Amino acid sequence: MKRTRDTHKPRKIENKLLAKNYQLKFKELESRIGAAESLQEIIRMINAQVPLDELLHRAVRLAAIRQGAGACVLHQFDMKNEVVVQSASFGMEGIFKDGLIRSFKDLGPSGGGGYLEALQRRVPIYQNYPPYPQRVEEIQLNPDIPEPYKIERIALRTRYGASFAVPIYLQDTLFGGMVFYYKEAQQFNEEQIHLGLAFGEQISVALQNAYLLQEMEQRRKVAEGFRDIVKKINNTESLQDVLDFIVNKTEDLLECQCAALYTCEGDRILLQAIRGTFPLDTSTVVMNCGEGIIGTAITGKQPIIIPDIARLQYAHSAHAIDETHPLYLDPIHRQLDACITAQFKAVMAVPLISQDRSYGALAFYYKEAHRFDPEELELTEVFASQAALAIENAMLRKQAAQLAAHAERDRLARDLHDSVSQSLFSANLIAQSLPKLWNTAPEQATNELENLIKLTRGAQSEMRSLLFELRPQALESAPLRDLVHHAMNAFTGKTLIPIQAELAIHGETPLAVKIALYRIIQEGLTNIAKHAGAQQVWLNLKGNSHCVSLIIQDDGKGFSVEKPHQGGFGLSIMEERARLAGASLTISSEVGKGSRITFIWKEEAGEYTDSDLDCG
């Protein structure tokens, strides 16, 4: 019996070891599940588009808890200004405050020696501090540490005994780093390091997604600004009003401290519009083309970009201008530029060019040195082209009374820029953003792709409509079904308002009726786009060679038929078109209940049956 009990002892010990090993594995599994849940929570916040500042603070808290750290700090590196900014933190109360800015050269005295270099190599960095109180005493006794940094480091080392940092990259650019602080010394095992890197990658995804959304918002504002400018131009407002509007829009979008628009009058340059505080009254100064920042941009038909005016070298004469000395200033320009450079440190001048002719320049002034990126230059050139178009249109309008050809050119320019250019510009903005959205916001990318299809289809239809204007014979030969589709696609592409259409056309419709129908559909949809505020449009067109019925209905705000839109002739024009085609037109509407247009045409005489006149 004794021997039997002895054989059971090793088995009991083995069972205890197995149970202990199982508990360790179970705890390890629980830790991994918790880490995965935390990473998933960050993804959920990204998809829910939680505000970036809130997301970062919640993310560093989750990361610290799952890492078993007492604190976590997120840093952003401003490589241009060589400073580190504390963007978010957890567990740093009484030590560091969010928003703290520290220069690269101060990283060593503040305890961050080797931090930036390690993250630039894309490797994590970790360390255990000496035991307490030795780790505090070595800071207290170090005479090379400035007193403010010494106070912070003592507070940090009193509370924490180890740190671990991981890099955060946005694509191939170093954004910053995330630092974990532990109360006790750590072994920093491989799993702990990989988990820290995983949190860093999730922070990177959150930042990229936020920046993409900001970029989309900026592009939306640009598209709206472009649309508003085109609308201003096409409303035939005074040139001064249009130029003032352009300057205001560009100053807002480029976030400069001053924006100015200059125009040419022979060889002289005049300040036409300004937004912001300028250092002197330039109306008293005569500037000449070919001299100074503005004059050189106008004459050379090329942008002049000066990121830092303090580093600019001037040529001693107009003949000595080269790449190292790009500008010559006569005595008046020296006085002018001296006043400008006393207040501004960076400037960009973009010529206003249309039909290879310079009409002036747009200039943007910054109080600090500024690095101009390609997107800024592209944006300024877009608005400069619109300013040039506004000036050119104004000149054409002055000549319209004498030259009918110039008046027609002005009308076509307005139509093109009001329709096709606006649609294509918006489509281009969406197309540029799609590659970045596929990986971060696929659902939004799908929606944007659908909008892109609608915009391009609408632009194509708008262009076809313009060709009909230029070539009336094409309008006469096109089938009625095709004309209706062009009008609907142009409307949907411009407004993104869906049209639920039912078309049942059989046989040839008389030419006068076909053209009247097409014009009435155009005018009706235009009125809906301008005034209705509708979310949905219904179009029902049925007919044959003997009769036609058309119904256009919307769910917009409607209007009082007794008091139609003031200043508009659209309703009367539609009624006149219908009358000339031998048809009847009825317009019904109530405020808040949408509108309905009904067109009925029936052949007056001929050999046909009652079924031939059944148009539904």
Coordinates of C-alpha atoms in Angstrom, one line a residue:
M1 CA 0.0 0.0 0.0
K2 CA 2.9 2.4 0.8
R3 CA 4.4 1.8 -2.6
T4 CA 1.0 2.7 -4.2
R5 CA 0.8 6.0 -2.4
D6 CA 4.4 6.8 -3.4
T7 CA 3.5 6.3 -7.1
H8 CA 0.7 8.8 -6.8
K9 CA 2.9 11.6 -5.5
P10 CA 4.7 12.4 -8.8
R11 CA 1.3 12.4 -10.5
K12 CA -0.1 15.0 -8.0
I13 CA 3.0 17.2 -8.5
E14 CA 2.6 16.9 -12.3
N15 CA -1.1 17.8 -12.1
K16 CA -0.3 20.9 -10.0
L17 CA 2.3 22.0 -12.6
L18 CA -0.2 21.5 -15.4
A19 CA -2.8 23.5 -13.5
K20 CA -0.3 26.3 -12.9
N21 CA 0.8 26.2 -16.6
Y22 CA -2.9 26.3 -17.6
Q23 CA -3.6 29.3 -15.5
L24 CA -0.6 31.1 -17.0
K25 CA -1.7 30.3 -20.5
F26 CA -5.3 31.4 -19.6
K27 CA -4.0 34.7 -18.2
E28 CA -1.9 35.2 -21.3
L29 CA -4.9 34.4 -23.5
E30 CA -7.1 36.9 -21.5
S31 CA -4.4 39.6 -22.0
R32 CA -4.3 39.0 -25.7
I33 CA -8.1 39.1 -26.0
G34 CA -8.1 42.3 -24.0
A35 CA -5.4 43.9 -26.2
A36 CA -7.3 42.8 -29.3
E37 CA -10.5 44.4 -27.9
S38 CA -8.7 47.6 -27.2
L39 CA -7.3 47.7 -30.8
Q40 CA -10.8 47.0 -32.1
E41 CA -12.2 49.8 -29.9
I42 CA -9.7 52.3 -31.6
I43 CA -10.9 51.0 -35.0
R44 CA -14.5 51.6 -34.0
M45 CA -13.7 55.2 -32.9
I46 CA -12.0 55.8 -36.3
N47 CA -15.0 54.5 -38.2
A48 CA -17.4 56.5 -36.0
Q49 CA -15.3 59.6 -36.9
V50 CA -14.8 60.5 -33.3
P51 CA -13.1 64.0 -33.1
L52 CA -9.3 63.5 -33.4
D53 CA -8.4 65.1 -30.1
E54 CA -10.9 63.0 -28.2
L55 CA -9.9 59.8 -30.1
L56 CA -6.1 60.3 -29.3
H57 CA -6.8 60.9 -25.6
R58 CA -9.0 57.8 -25.4
A59 CA -6.5 55.8 -27.4
V60 CA -3.5 56.5 -25.2
R61 CA -5.5 55.6 -22.2
L62 CA -6.5 52.3 -23.7
A63 CA -3.0 51.6 -24.8
A64 CA -1.6 52.4 -21.3
I65 CA -4.1 50.1 -19.6
R66 CA -3.5 47.2 -21.9
Q67 CA 0.3 47.6 -21.7
G68 CA 0.1 47.6 -17.9
A69 CA 1.7 51.1 -17.9
G70 CA 0.9 53.8 -15.5
A71 CA 1.0 56.5 -18.2
C72 CA 1.2 57.1 -21.9
V73 CA 2.2 60.2 -23.9
L74 CA 1.7 60.9 -27.6
H75 CA 4.3 63.3 -29.2
Q76 CA 4.2 65.0 -32.5
F77 CA 7.5 66.1 -34.2
D78 CA 7.5 69.3 -36.2
M79 CA 10.5 68.7 -38.4
K80 CA 10.2 72.1 -40.0
N81 CA 10.5 74.1 -36.8
E82 CA 12.4 71.3 -34.9
V83 CA 10.1 71.1 -32.0
V84 CA 8.2 68.3 -30.1
V85 CA 4.6 68.8 -29.2
Q86 CA 2.7 66.8 -26.6
S87 CA -0.6 66.0 -28.3
A88 CA -2.3 63.7 -25.8
S89 CA -1.5 62.0 -22.5
F90 CA -2.7 59.7 -19.7
G91 CA -1.3 59.5 -16.2
M92 CA 0.8 62.6 -16.5
E93 CA -1.1 64.8 -14.1
G94 CA 1.2 67.1 -12.2
I95 CA 4.2 66.4 -14.5
F96 CA 3.5 67.4 -18.1
K97 CA 0.6 69.3 -19.7
D98 CA -0.9 68.6 -23.1
G99 CA 0.3 71.1 -25.7
L100 CA 3.8 71.3 -24.1
I101 CA 6.3 72.3 -26.8
R102 CA 10.0 71.4 -26.6
S103 CA 12.8 72.1 -29.1
F104 CA 14.9 69.2 -30.4
K105 CA 18.0 70.6 -28.8
D106 CA 16.3 70.5 -25.4
L107 CA 15.4 66.8 -25.6
G108 CA 18.7 65.7 -24.0
P109 CA 18.4 67.9 -20.8
S110 CA 14.7 67.0 -20.5
G111 CA 15.5 63.3 -20.5
G112 CA 14.7 62.5 -24.2
G113 CA 18.3 61.9 -25.4
G114 CA 18.3 59.4 -28.3
Y115 CA 14.5 59.4 -28.5
L116 CA 14.2 61.2 -31.8
E117 CA 17.2 59.3 -33.4
A118 CA 15.8 55.9 -32.4
L119 CA 12.3 56.7 -33.9
Q120 CA 13.9 58.1 -37.1
R121 CA 15.4 54.6 -37.5
R122 CA 11.9 53.1 -36.9
V123 CA 13.0 51.1 -33.9
P124 CA 11.4 51.1 -30.4
I125 CA 13.5 52.4 -27.4
Y126 CA 13.1 51.3 -23.8
Q127 CA 15.0 51.7 -20.5
N128 CA 14.8 50.9 -16.8
Y129 CA 15.7 53.7 -14.5
P130 CA 17.9 53.1 -11.4
P131 CA 16.2 52.0 -8.2
Y132 CA 14.4 54.6 -6.2
P133 CA 15.6 56.9 -4.6
Q134 CA 18.9 56.6 -6.6
R135 CA 17.2 57.5 -9.8
V136 CA 16.0 60.8 -8.3
E137 CA 19.2 61.6 -6.6
E138 CA 21.2 61.4 -9.8
I139 CA 19.0 64.0 -11.4
Q140 CA 19.2 66.2 -8.3
L141 CA 23.0 66.1 -8.3
N142 CA 23.4 66.7 -12.0
P143 CA 24.5 70.4 -12.6
D144 CA 24.0 70.2 -16.4
I145 CA 20.2 69.9 -16.2
P146 CA 18.4 73.3 -16.1
E147 CA 16.2 73.7 -13.1
P148 CA 12.8 73.7 -14.9
Y149 CA 13.7 70.3 -16.6
K150 CA 15.1 69.0 -13.3
I151 CA 11.8 69.6 -11.5
E152 CA 9.9 67.7 -14.3
R153 CA 12.3 64.8 -14.4
I154 CA 12.3 64.4 -10.6
A155 CA 8.5 64.3 -10.6
L156 CA 8.6 61.7 -13.4
R157 CA 11.1 59.4 -11.8
T158 CA 9.4 59.7 -8.4
R159 CA 6.3 58.2 -10.0
Y160 CA 7.8 55.9 -12.7
G161 CA 10.7 53.5 -13.0
A162 CA 10.8 52.5 -16.7
S163 CA 9.8 53.8 -20.1
F164 CA 9.2 52.4 -23.5
A165 CA 8.6 54.3 -26.8
V166 CA 7.4 53.3 -30.3
P167 CA 7.5 55.4 -33.5
I168 CA 4.4 56.6 -35.4
Y169 CA 4.7 57.0 -39.1
L170 CA 2.2 58.4 -41.6
Q171 CA 3.2 56.4 -44.7
D172 CA 6.9 57.0 -44.9
T173 CA 7.0 60.3 -42.8
L174 CA 7.7 60.3 -39.1
F175 CA 4.8 61.9 -37.3
G176 CA 6.0 61.3 -33.7
G177 CA 6.2 58.8 -31.0
M178 CA 4.2 57.1 -28.2
V179 CA 5.9 56.7 -24.8
F180 CA 4.7 54.2 -22.1
Y181 CA 5.8 54.8 -18.4
Y182 CA 5.8 52.0 -15.8
K183 CA 6.0 52.2 -12.1
E184 CA 8.3 49.2 -11.8
A185 CA 11.3 48.0 -13.9
Q186 CA 10.3 45.8 -16.9
Q187 CA 11.7 42.9 -18.8
F188 CA 10.3 44.4 -22.0
N189 CA 9.5 41.0 -23.6
E190 CA 8.8 40.6 -27.3
E191 CA 5.0 40.4 -26.9
Q192 CA 5.0 43.7 -24.9
I193 CA 7.0 45.4 -27.6
H194 CA 4.8 44.1 -30.5
L195 CA 1.7 45.2 -28.7
G196 CA 3.1 48.7 -28.3
L197 CA 4.0 48.8 -32.0
A198 CA 0.4 47.7 -32.8
F199 CA -1.0 50.5 -30.8
G200 CA 1.3 52.9 -32.6
E201 CA 0.1 51.6 -36.0
Q202 CA -3.6 52.1 -34.9
I203 CA -2.8 55.7 -33.9
S204 CA -1.2 56.1 -37.3
V205 CA -4.4 54.9 -39.0
A206 CA -6.5 57.2 -36.9
L207 CA -4.3 60.2 -37.8
Q208 CA -4.3 59.4 -41.5
N209 CA -8.1 59.0 -41.5
A210 CA -8.5 62.3 -39.7
Y211 CA -6.2 64.1 -42.2
L212 CA -8.0 62.5 -45.1
L213 CA -11.3 63.8 -43.8
Q214 CA -9.7 67.2 -43.3
E215 CA -8.4 67.1 -46.8
M216 CA -11.9 66.2 -48.1
E217 CA -13.4 69.1 -46.2
Q218 CA -10.7 71.4 -47.6
R219 CA -11.4 70.2 -51.1
R220 CA -15.1 70.6 -50.5
K221 CA -14.5 74.2 -49.4
V222 CA -12.4 74.8 -52.5
A223 CA -15.1 73.3 -54.8
E224 CA -17.7 75.5 -53.1
G225 CA -15.5 78.6 -53.4
F226 CA -14.9 77.8 -57.1
R227 CA -18.6 77.4 -57.6
D228 CA -19.4 80.7 -55.8
I229 CA -16.8 82.6 -57.9
V230 CA -18.2 81.1 -61.2
K231 CA -21.7 82.1 -60.0
K232 CA -20.5 85.7 -59.3
I233 CA -18.9 85.9 -62.7
N234 CA -22.0 84.6 -64.4
N235 CA -24.3 86.9 -62.5
T236 CA -22.6 89.8 -64.4
E237 CA -21.9 91.7 -61.2
S238 CA -19.5 94.5 -61.4
L239 CA -15.8 93.6 -62.0
Q240 CA -14.8 95.2 -58.7
D241 CA -17.4 93.1 -56.7
V242 CA -16.1 89.9 -58.4
L243 CA -12.4 90.7 -57.7
D244 CA -13.2 91.6 -54.1
F245 CA -15.0 88.3 -53.7
I246 CA -12.1 86.3 -55.2
V247 CA -9.6 87.9 -52.9
N248 CA -11.8 87.2 -49.9
K249 CA -12.2 83.5 -50.8
T250 CA -8.5 82.9 -51.5
E251 CA -7.4 84.6 -48.3
D252 CA -9.7 82.4 -46.3
L253 CA -8.7 79.2 -48.0
L254 CA -4.9 79.9 -48.0
E255 CA -4.9 81.2 -44.5
C256 CA -2.5 84.0 -45.3
Q257 CA -2.4 87.3 -43.4
C258 CA -3.0 89.4 -46.5
A259 CA -4.2 88.8 -50.1
A260 CA -4.1 91.4 -52.9
L261 CA -5.1 91.5 -56.5
Y262 CA -3.3 93.7 -59.0
T263 CA -4.3 94.6 -62.5
C264 CA -2.4 96.0 -65.5
E265 CA -3.1 99.3 -67.2
G266 CA -0.6 99.5 -69.9
D267 CA 2.8 99.2 -68.3
R268 CA 1.4 100.3 -64.9
I269 CA 0.3 98.0 -62.1
L270 CA -2.7 99.0 -59.9
L271 CA -3.9 97.5 -56.7
Q272 CA -7.5 96.5 -57.4
A273 CA -8.6 94.5 -54.4
I274 CA -7.2 93.7 -51.0
R275 CA -8.0 91.6 -47.9
G276 CA -6.0 92.0 -44.7
T277 CA -3.8 94.7 -43.3
F278 CA -1.3 96.2 -45.8
P279 CA 1.6 98.3 -44.6
L280 CA 1.0 101.3 -46.8
D281 CA -1.4 102.9 -49.3
T282 CA -0.1 101.5 -52.6
S283 CA -2.5 103.7 -54.5
T284 CA 0.1 106.4 -54.1
V285 CA 2.9 104.2 -55.6
V286 CA 3.3 103.7 -59.3
M287 CA 4.5 100.1 -60.0
N288 CA 5.7 99.0 -63.4
C289 CA 5.5 95.6 -65.2
G290 CA 8.8 93.7 -65.2
E291 CA 10.0 95.1 -61.9
G292 CA 9.5 93.9 -58.3
I293 CA 7.8 90.8 -57.2
I294 CA 4.4 91.6 -58.8
G295 CA 5.8 93.1 -62.0
T296 CA 8.1 90.1 -62.6
A297 CA 5.3 87.6 -62.1
I298 CA 3.1 89.5 -64.6
T299 CA 5.7 90.0 -67.3
G300 CA 7.2 86.5 -66.9
K301 CA 3.8 84.8 -66.8
Q302 CA 5.1 82.6 -64.0
P303 CA 4.5 82.5 -60.3
I304 CA 7.1 84.1 -58.0
I305 CA 7.4 82.2 -54.8
I306 CA 9.5 83.5 -51.9
P307 CA 9.3 81.3 -48.8
D308 CA 11.7 83.6 -46.8
I309 CA 12.1 87.2 -48.0
A310 CA 15.1 87.6 -45.7
R311 CA 17.1 85.2 -47.9
L312 CA 16.2 86.9 -51.1
Q313 CA 19.0 88.4 -53.2
Y314 CA 18.2 91.4 -55.5
A315 CA 19.8 92.1 -58.8
H316 CA 21.6 95.5 -59.1
S317 CA 20.0 96.1 -62.5
A318 CA 17.2 94.6 -64.7
H319 CA 19.9 93.1 -67.0
A320 CA 21.5 91.2 -64.0
I321 CA 18.5 89.1 -63.1
D322 CA 19.3 85.4 -62.8
E323 CA 18.4 82.4 -60.7
T324 CA 20.4 83.6 -57.6
H325 CA 19.2 87.2 -58.0
P326 CA 15.6 86.9 -59.4
L327 CA 14.4 90.4 -58.8
Y328 CA 15.4 94.0 -59.7
L329 CA 13.8 96.9 -57.8
D330 CA 13.9 100.5 -58.9
P331 CA 14.0 103.2 -56.1
I332 CA 10.2 103.2 -55.8
H333 CA 10.0 99.4 -55.6
R334 CA 12.8 99.4 -53.0
Q335 CA 10.6 101.7 -50.8
L336 CA 7.5 99.6 -51.5
D337 CA 9.2 96.2 -50.8
A338 CA 11.0 97.6 -47.7
C339 CA 7.5 98.4 -46.3
I340 CA 6.2 95.0 -47.2
T341 CA 9.2 93.0 -45.9
A342 CA 9.0 94.9 -42.6
Q343 CA 5.6 93.2 -42.0
F344 CA 5.7 90.1 -44.1
K345 CA 8.3 87.3 -44.3
A346 CA 6.9 85.2 -47.2
V347 CA 5.1 86.1 -50.4
M348 CA 3.7 84.3 -53.5
A349 CA 2.6 86.2 -56.6
V350 CA 0.6 84.3 -59.3
P351 CA -0.1 86.0 -62.7
L352 CA -3.7 86.3 -64.0
I353 CA -3.4 84.7 -67.4
S354 CA -6.1 84.0 -70.0
Q355 CA -5.6 83.4 -73.7
D356 CA -1.8 83.8 -73.0
R357 CA -2.4 87.3 -71.8
S358 CA -1.4 88.6 -68.4
Y359 CA -4.1 90.8 -66.8
G360 CA -2.4 91.2 -63.4
A361 CA -1.5 89.1 -60.4
L362 CA -2.8 87.6 -57.2
A363 CA -0.4 88.0 -54.3
F364 CA -0.4 86.3 -50.9
Y365 CA 1.6 87.6 -47.9
Y366 CA 2.6 85.7 -44.7
K367 CA 3.9 87.2 -41.5
E368 CA 6.2 84.2 -41.0
A369 CA 8.4 82.3 -43.4
H370 CA 6.2 79.8 -45.2
R371 CA 6.9 76.6 -47.1
F372 CA 4.5 76.6 -50.1
D373 CA 3.4 73.1 -51.1
P374 CA 2.3 72.1 -54.7
E375 CA -1.4 72.0 -53.6
E376 CA -1.3 75.6 -52.5
L377 CA 0.2 76.6 -55.9
E378 CA -2.4 74.6 -57.8
L379 CA -5.2 76.2 -55.7
T380 CA -3.9 79.8 -56.3
E381 CA -3.6 79.1 -60.0
V382 CA -7.2 78.0 -60.2
F383 CA -8.5 81.1 -58.5
A384 CA -6.1 83.3 -60.5
S385 CA -7.6 81.8 -63.7
Q386 CA -11.0 82.7 -62.4
A387 CA -9.9 86.3 -61.7
A388 CA -8.4 86.5 -65.2
L389 CA -11.7 85.1 -66.6
A390 CA -13.7 87.8 -64.6
I391 CA -11.4 90.5 -66.0
E392 CA -11.7 89.2 -69.5
N393 CA -15.4 88.8 -69.3
A394 CA -15.7 92.4 -68.1
M395 CA -13.7 93.6 -71.1
L396 CA -15.9 91.5 -73.5
R397 CA -19.0 92.9 -72.0
K398 CA -17.8 96.5 -72.7
Q399 CA -17.3 95.5 -76.3
A400 CA -20.6 93.7 -76.6
A401 CA -22.5 96.7 -77.9
Q402 CA -20.0 97.1 -80.8
L403 CA -19.0 93.5 -81.6
A404 CA -21.7 90.8 -81.6
A405 CA -19.1 88.1 -81.9
H406 CA -17.6 89.1 -78.6
A407 CA -21.0 89.1 -76.9
E408 CA -21.5 85.5 -78.1
R409 CA -18.1 84.5 -76.8
D410 CA -18.9 86.0 -73.4
R411 CA -22.2 84.0 -73.3
L412 CA -20.5 80.8 -74.2
A413 CA -17.7 81.4 -71.7
R414 CA -20.3 81.9 -68.9
D415 CA -22.2 78.7 -70.0
L416 CA -19.0 76.6 -70.1
H417 CA -17.7 77.8 -66.7
D418 CA -21.1 77.5 -65.1
S419 CA -21.7 73.9 -66.2
V420 CA -19.0 71.7 -67.6
S421 CA -16.0 73.3 -65.8
Q422 CA -17.7 73.2 -62.5
S423 CA -18.7 69.6 -62.9
L424 CA -15.3 68.5 -64.1
F425 CA -13.5 70.4 -61.4
S426 CA -15.7 68.7 -58.7
A427 CA -15.1 65.4 -60.4
N428 CA -11.4 65.9 -60.4
L429 CA -11.4 66.7 -56.7
I430 CA -13.3 63.5 -56.0
A431 CA -11.0 61.4 -58.3
Q432 CA -7.9 62.7 -56.5
S433 CA -9.2 61.7 -53.1
L434 CA -10.5 58.2 -54.1
P435 CA -7.1 56.4 -53.9
K436 CA -6.5 57.5 -50.3
L437 CA -10.1 56.6 -49.3
W438 CA -10.1 53.0 -50.5
N439 CA -8.0 51.7 -47.7
T440 CA -9.3 53.9 -44.8
A441 CA -13.0 54.5 -45.6
P442 CA -14.2 52.1 -48.3
E443 CA -17.9 52.9 -47.8
Q444 CA -17.3 56.6 -48.2
A445 CA -15.1 55.8 -51.3
T446 CA -18.0 53.9 -52.9
N447 CA -20.4 56.8 -52.3
E448 CA -17.8 59.3 -53.8
L449 CA -17.4 57.0 -56.8
E450 CA -21.1 57.1 -57.4
N451 CA -21.0 60.9 -57.2
L452 CA -18.1 60.9 -59.7
I453 CA -20.1 58.8 -62.2
K454 CA -23.0 61.2 -61.9
L455 CA -20.8 64.3 -62.3
T456 CA -19.0 63.0 -65.4
R457 CA -22.3 61.8 -66.9
G458 CA -23.8 65.2 -66.2
A459 CA -20.8 67.0 -67.6
Q460 CA -21.0 65.0 -70.8
S461 CA -24.7 65.8 -71.1
E462 CA -24.1 69.5 -70.4
M463 CA -21.5 69.6 -73.2
R464 CA -23.9 67.9 -75.6
S465 CA -26.5 70.6 -74.6
L466 CA -24.0 73.3 -75.5
L467 CA -23.3 71.7 -78.8
F468 CA -27.0 71.7 -79.5
E469 CA -26.9 75.5 -78.9
L470 CA -24.0 75.9 -81.4
R471 CA -25.4 73.5 -83.9
P472 CA -29.3 73.7 -84.0
Q473 CA -29.4 71.0 -86.8
A474 CA -28.0 68.5 -84.2
L475 CA -30.9 69.3 -81.9
E476 CA -33.4 68.8 -84.7
S477 CA -32.0 65.4 -85.8
A478 CA -31.6 64.0 -82.2
P479 CA -34.3 61.6 -81.0
L480 CA -36.6 63.0 -78.3
R481 CA -35.6 60.2 -75.9
D482 CA -31.9 61.1 -76.2
L483 CA -32.7 64.8 -75.7
V484 CA -34.6 64.0 -72.5
H485 CA -31.8 61.8 -71.2
H486 CA -29.3 64.6 -71.8
A487 CA -31.4 67.1 -69.9
M488 CA -31.9 64.7 -67.0
N489 CA -28.2 63.7 -66.8
A490 CA -27.1 67.3 -66.8
F491 CA -29.6 68.1 -64.0
T492 CA -28.6 65.1 -61.9
G493 CA -24.8 65.6 -62.5
K494 CA -25.0 69.3 -61.4
T495 CA -27.4 68.9 -58.4
L496 CA -27.1 65.2 -57.4
I497 CA -30.9 65.2 -57.1
P498 CA -32.3 61.9 -58.4
I499 CA -34.9 61.8 -61.1
Q500 CA -37.3 58.9 -61.3
A501 CA -38.2 58.8 -64.9
E502 CA -40.8 56.8 -67.0
L503 CA -40.4 57.3 -70.8
A504 CA -42.6 55.6 -73.3
I505 CA -42.1 57.3 -76.7
H506 CA -43.2 55.6 -79.9
G507 CA -42.9 56.9 -83.4
E508 CA -41.7 60.3 -84.6
T509 CA -42.9 63.4 -82.7
P510 CA -43.3 66.6 -84.8
L511 CA -40.2 68.8 -84.8
A512 CA -41.9 71.8 -83.2
V513 CA -43.4 69.7 -80.4
K514 CA -40.1 67.9 -79.8
I515 CA -38.1 71.1 -79.5
A516 CA -40.8 72.7 -77.2
L517 CA -40.7 69.6 -75.0
Y518 CA -36.9 69.6 -74.7
R519 CA -36.9 73.4 -73.9
I520 CA -39.7 73.0 -71.3
I521 CA -37.9 70.1 -69.6
Q522 CA -34.7 72.1 -69.5
E523 CA -36.4 75.1 -68.1
G524 CA -38.5 73.1 -65.6
L525 CA -35.4 71.2 -64.2
T526 CA -33.5 74.5 -64.1
N527 CA -36.3 76.1 -62.0
I528 CA -36.3 73.0 -59.7
A529 CA -32.5 73.3 -59.3
K530 CA -32.6 77.0 -58.5
H531 CA -35.7 77.4 -56.4
A532 CA -37.4 74.2 -55.3
G533 CA -34.9 72.8 -52.7
A534 CA -36.2 69.4 -53.8
Q535 CA -34.9 65.9 -52.8
Q536 CA -36.6 64.0 -55.5
V537 CA -38.0 64.6 -59.0
W538 CA -40.4 62.5 -61.1
L539 CA -40.6 62.8 -64.9
N540 CA -43.3 60.9 -66.9
L541 CA -43.2 61.3 -70.7
K542 CA -45.5 59.3 -72.9
G543 CA -46.5 59.7 -76.5
N544 CA -46.5 58.9 -80.2
S545 CA -46.7 60.8 -83.5
H546 CA -50.3 61.9 -82.6
C547 CA -50.2 62.9 -79.0
V548 CA -47.7 63.5 -76.1
S549 CA -48.1 64.0 -72.4
L550 CA -45.4 65.2 -70.0
I551 CA -45.5 65.5 -66.2
I552 CA -42.6 66.9 -64.2
Q553 CA -43.1 66.8 -60.4
D554 CA -40.9 67.6 -57.4
D555 CA -41.1 67.4 -53.6
G556 CA -39.6 70.8 -53.1
K557 CA -40.9 73.8 -51.1
G558 CA -43.4 74.8 -53.8
F559 CA -44.7 78.3 -54.4
S560 CA -47.8 80.3 -54.7
V561 CA -49.0 80.2 -58.4
E562 CA -50.7 83.6 -57.9
K563 CA -47.3 85.0 -56.8
P564 CA -44.6 83.2 -58.8
H565 CA -40.9 83.9 -58.3
Q566 CA -40.2 87.6 -58.7
G567 CA -37.8 88.6 -61.5
G568 CA -38.1 85.2 -63.3
F569 CA -39.6 84.7 -66.7
G570 CA -39.2 80.8 -66.8
L571 CA -42.9 80.0 -66.2
S572 CA -44.1 82.5 -68.9
I573 CA -41.5 81.2 -71.3
M574 CA -42.6 77.6 -70.9
E575 CA -46.2 78.6 -71.4
E576 CA -45.3 80.5 -74.6
R577 CA -43.3 77.5 -75.9
A578 CA -46.3 75.2 -75.3
R579 CA -48.7 77.6 -77.0
L580 CA -46.6 78.0 -80.1
A581 CA -46.4 74.2 -80.4
G582 CA -50.2 73.9 -80.2
A583 CA -50.1 72.3 -76.7
S584 CA -51.4 73.1 -73.3
L585 CA -49.3 73.7 -70.2
T586 CA -50.6 73.6 -66.6
I587 CA -48.4 74.6 -63.6
S588 CA -49.7 73.6 -60.2
S589 CA -48.0 74.2 -56.8
E590 CA -48.6 74.9 -53.2
V591 CA -46.2 76.2 -50.6
G592 CA -44.6 73.3 -48.9
K593 CA -46.1 70.7 -51.2
G594 CA -43.9 70.8 -54.3
S595 CA -44.7 71.6 -57.9
R596 CA -46.2 69.9 -60.9
I597 CA -45.8 70.8 -64.6
T598 CA -48.2 69.1 -67.1
F599 CA -47.8 69.4 -70.9
I600 CA -50.4 67.9 -73.2
W601 CA -50.3 67.9 -77.0
K602 CA -52.8 66.2 -79.4
E603 CA -52.8 66.3 -83.2
E604 CA -55.8 68.3 -84.3
A605 CA -56.7 66.3 -87.5
G606 CA -55.6 63.2 -89.2
E607 CA -56.3 59.5 -89.7
Y608 CA -55.9 57.8 -86.3
T609 CA -57.9 55.9 -83.8
D610 CA -58.8 56.7 -80.2
S611 CA -56.0 54.4 -79.1
D612 CA -53.5 56.5 -81.0
L613 CA -54.5 59.4 -78.8
D614 CA -54.1 57.4 -75.5
C615 CA -51.0 59.0 -74.1
G616 CA -51.5 57.7 -70.5

